[in-house]
Amino acid sequence: MTAPSDRYIGAPLKRVEDRALMTGGGRYLDDIAMLGVLHVHFVRSAHGHARIVRLDAGAARRAAGVAAVVTSADIKHLGQPAVNAFFPDMKIAPYPLLADGAVRFAGEPIAAVVAESIALARDAAEQIEIEYQPLPAVVDGETAQSANAPIVHESLGTNRAIAGAWRAGDAAAAFASAARVVSVSVDQARVAAVTMEPRGCMARYDAAADELTVWLTTQAPFRARGEIASVIGFGEHRIRVIAPDIGGGFGAKGTTYRDEILVAWLALFLKRPVKWVSTRSEDLMTTQHGRGARARGELAVAADGKIAGLRARIAVSLGSQIVVNGAGPVRNHGRTMPGAYVVPAVDIQATAAYTTTMSTGPYRGAGRPEGIFVIERLMDEAAHALGLDPAEIRRRNFVPAGAFPYRTATGQVYDSGDYGAAFERALTLFEYDRCRAEQQQARQRGEIVGVGIASYVEPSAAGWESGSVRIERTGVVTIVTGSSAHGQGHETTWAQIAADVLGVPHESIRVRHGDTQGTPQGVGTFGSRSTALGGSAVFRAATEVREKGLRLAAKLLEAAPPDVVPVIGGWEVRGVPGRRATWAMVADLAYRGTGLPPGESPGLDATVFFNADSEVWSFGTCVATVAIDRDTGRVTLTRCVWVDDAGTIINPLLAEAQLHGSYAQGAGQALIEGIVYDAAGQLLTASLMDYAAPRADDFPEPVIGEMHTPSPNNPLGAKGVGEAGCIALPPAIVNAVVDALRPWGCTHVDMPLTSEKIWRIFH
């Protein structure tokens, strides 16, 4: 049976969530008020690496309004956060909720002061006396693996926590026989998510019910519930996690942090509501950073530009501890490096090490941008070495359209695509040949301009997600999902999916999420997985409801099921338009429970856990131009044309919004953003006075073209769209800058492309 409506999937509907949020009706964590709530202030390390020689909290405990001061000595019985093992033999360091004997990054929590107000908590914290013995710091993952580097965790005896490799073909022979071998060394600076809303947590224990409710700024409520339960030793079935409106996540709120877990335990321990909301400086200091990797890549190419082999050595900074998915970006960095190209032989090795800094973890792209950046820089260097146009060398190496599903040398299976078509469409929209001619004219006038290209792949949607669809007695549809949105627009897109399947108005559908009580177990929203997995679960659940609705409608209409057809709002007998049953009539029969067809049970709902067999792989090409001011070194992004293929698009307006957001973050990383630690491990970018976050007027409006190659790996044909700009923009912009600066002998510039870095090339 086909869906009765195709009015909604593919329609650019405005988000139903926006009205409340834009008129002040949103309810964020700090908006939640509660009688008798206690407030938490964390005392944090002033050093990047030091032993705690003495800690005296006596005066703070006696201070006015203080309910408790907790240090590591008070919570020895608690567990530590879990880590997902993306690699074998990972060395997992101790991960106490509060620093125990030593501090390993500036900002690490040492004590929690709980008081009747946040002001009283901060005042009392000033009375805690801490004596440190400073230790040598190490702030990057490559140096941390050198012979004389200070050991971050003495119990491990080494800083190296992860070692992985991807090898296929005969890379040594490929390099030995290559016409050209080019190389590039890349230092990917750390970046911060800078979510509009900093992290926070509020918890309340109900002694009568013996239940703990936690309000948390999380992208994954069910994961958070499990981690809190495991660490504090309280039954998971007695914990409810609620994700209220959340001001952005970008991967950083996919982790459940130790300060958040401690707030939950404090509510249980003190038998009173407890609340903590991070300041912006705390957020920059203690919310996981993204990127933070160094790589040296080499590409072997034949005389005609065909790739023969790829070699890379990757060193990642993990920070002081590995967060739950902290190893994920390391894996993505290596496995995505072949990009959109046929690479016959690879030898890629990745290591990751502990450093005396805040942890790194998933941030929009989560390793994909790092891997694609290396191959795209190498493609430009190979083109230059062979005297080829950067566009031409890419044409000669794309995975052919007829080769899908395609297995890469790193063992990944690309599901579907036409990389060359997306590439040519981007060049056409950009008017590439004309722009190259204009570039030559501009250079003759003394202008410094460059053109950069980057093609990319974007894997997403591994694993499973849940969706439940229920028709109420009134005919209204309720969707409940374990996937938790924080800006993605699930309340709009999930309703579009169900509206087309069920043939009901979009406005008659309600979507509920973000609460572990009353929603099916779910995984969460991150890594561009939601539509392909959660949307597919909703699609299949709605399909099951529709099939049952058909059988019940046939009973009401006194017709055989094959003679009943779906129409907008219900069902009718084929060829007899007047004989119609609405969804409300069908639901009434379902819940009345009497007169049901034989074998049918009461109710009109279905819950589906959709489990994907394989990932989906989006792809695209970005072309950018830059202009450089020789006197100041300022780089201006002047134009960006971009074609992205994310399979079936449920809502083009929302998909474009995702592309715009990742465009800003990708361009921001390329041009201005960077977390900076000094040699002692002090964070120099702990405020928005020092950390340059992108603004709306920093970059030109991108020209975005679309292609739609459905994935065979889910019933919607959907792929991910949220990471694309963070993958595409950095290499496109850096390639453009290097293109502009080649007359000055420049072959690479590390991000961010600050004015000082560029100015020094000229001077």
PDB file of C-alpha atoms in Angstrom, residues 33 47 74 78 104 115 199 237 270 280 283 294 328-329 334 347 362 392 404 488 524 572 575 580 605 607 627 698:
ATOM      1  CA  ALA A  33      12.642  27.123  39.565  1.00  0.00           C
ATOM      2  CA  HIS A  47      47.154  24.679  37.580  1.00  0.00           C
ATOM      3  CA  ASP A  74      33.890  12.043  50.672  1.00  0.00           C
ATOM      4  CA  LEU A  78      31.344   6.322  43.818  1.00  0.00           C
ATOM      5  CA  ARG A 104      45.606  17.271  35.415  1.00  0.00           C
ATOM      6  CA  ALA A 115      24.811  26.429  49.666  1.00  0.00           C
ATOM      7  CA  ARG A 199      26.013  23.235  30.437  1.00  0.00           C
ATOM      8  CA  HIS A 237      14.817   2.363  36.718  1.00  0.00           C
ATOM      9  CA  LEU A 270      21.388  15.886  50.775  1.00  0.00           C
ATOM     10  CA  ARG A 280      30.765  30.877  30.104  1.00  0.00           C
ATOM     11  CA  ASP A 283      32.090  26.129  29.851  1.00  0.00           C
ATOM     12  CA  ARG A 294      48.303  16.531  14.304  1.00  0.00           C
ATOM     13  CA  GLY A 328      35.392   8.165  18.265  1.00  0.00           C
ATOM     14  CA  PRO A 329      37.055  11.116  16.504  1.00  0.00           C
ATOM     15  CA  GLY A 334      41.691   7.491  10.080  1.00  0.00           C
ATOM     16  CA  ASP A 347      49.005   2.796   5.497  1.00  0.00           C
ATOM     17  CA  PRO A 362      33.023  14.717  19.478  1.00  0.00           C
ATOM     18  CA  GLU A 392      41.144  17.971 -12.915  1.00  0.00           C
ATOM     19  CA  PHE A 404      28.409   1.518  -5.311  1.00  0.00           C
ATOM     20  CA  GLN A 488      17.237  19.869  14.778  1.00  0.00           C
ATOM     21  CA  GLY A 524      20.114  10.260  21.321  1.00  0.00           C
ATOM     22  CA  GLU A 572     -12.943   4.914   2.070  1.00  0.00           C
ATOM     23  CA  GLY A 575     -15.047   3.465  -5.970  1.00  0.00           C
ATOM     24  CA  ARG A 580     -15.656   6.839   4.546  1.00  0.00           C
ATOM     25  CA  ASP A 605      -0.233   2.324  18.322  1.00  0.00           C
ATOM     26  CA  THR A 607       6.686   1.125  18.664  1.00  0.00           C
ATOM     27  CA  ALA A 627      40.925  37.725  -0.730  1.00  0.00           C
ATOM     28  CA  ASP A 698      31.726  37.381   9.324  1.00  0.00           C
TER      29      ASP A 698
END
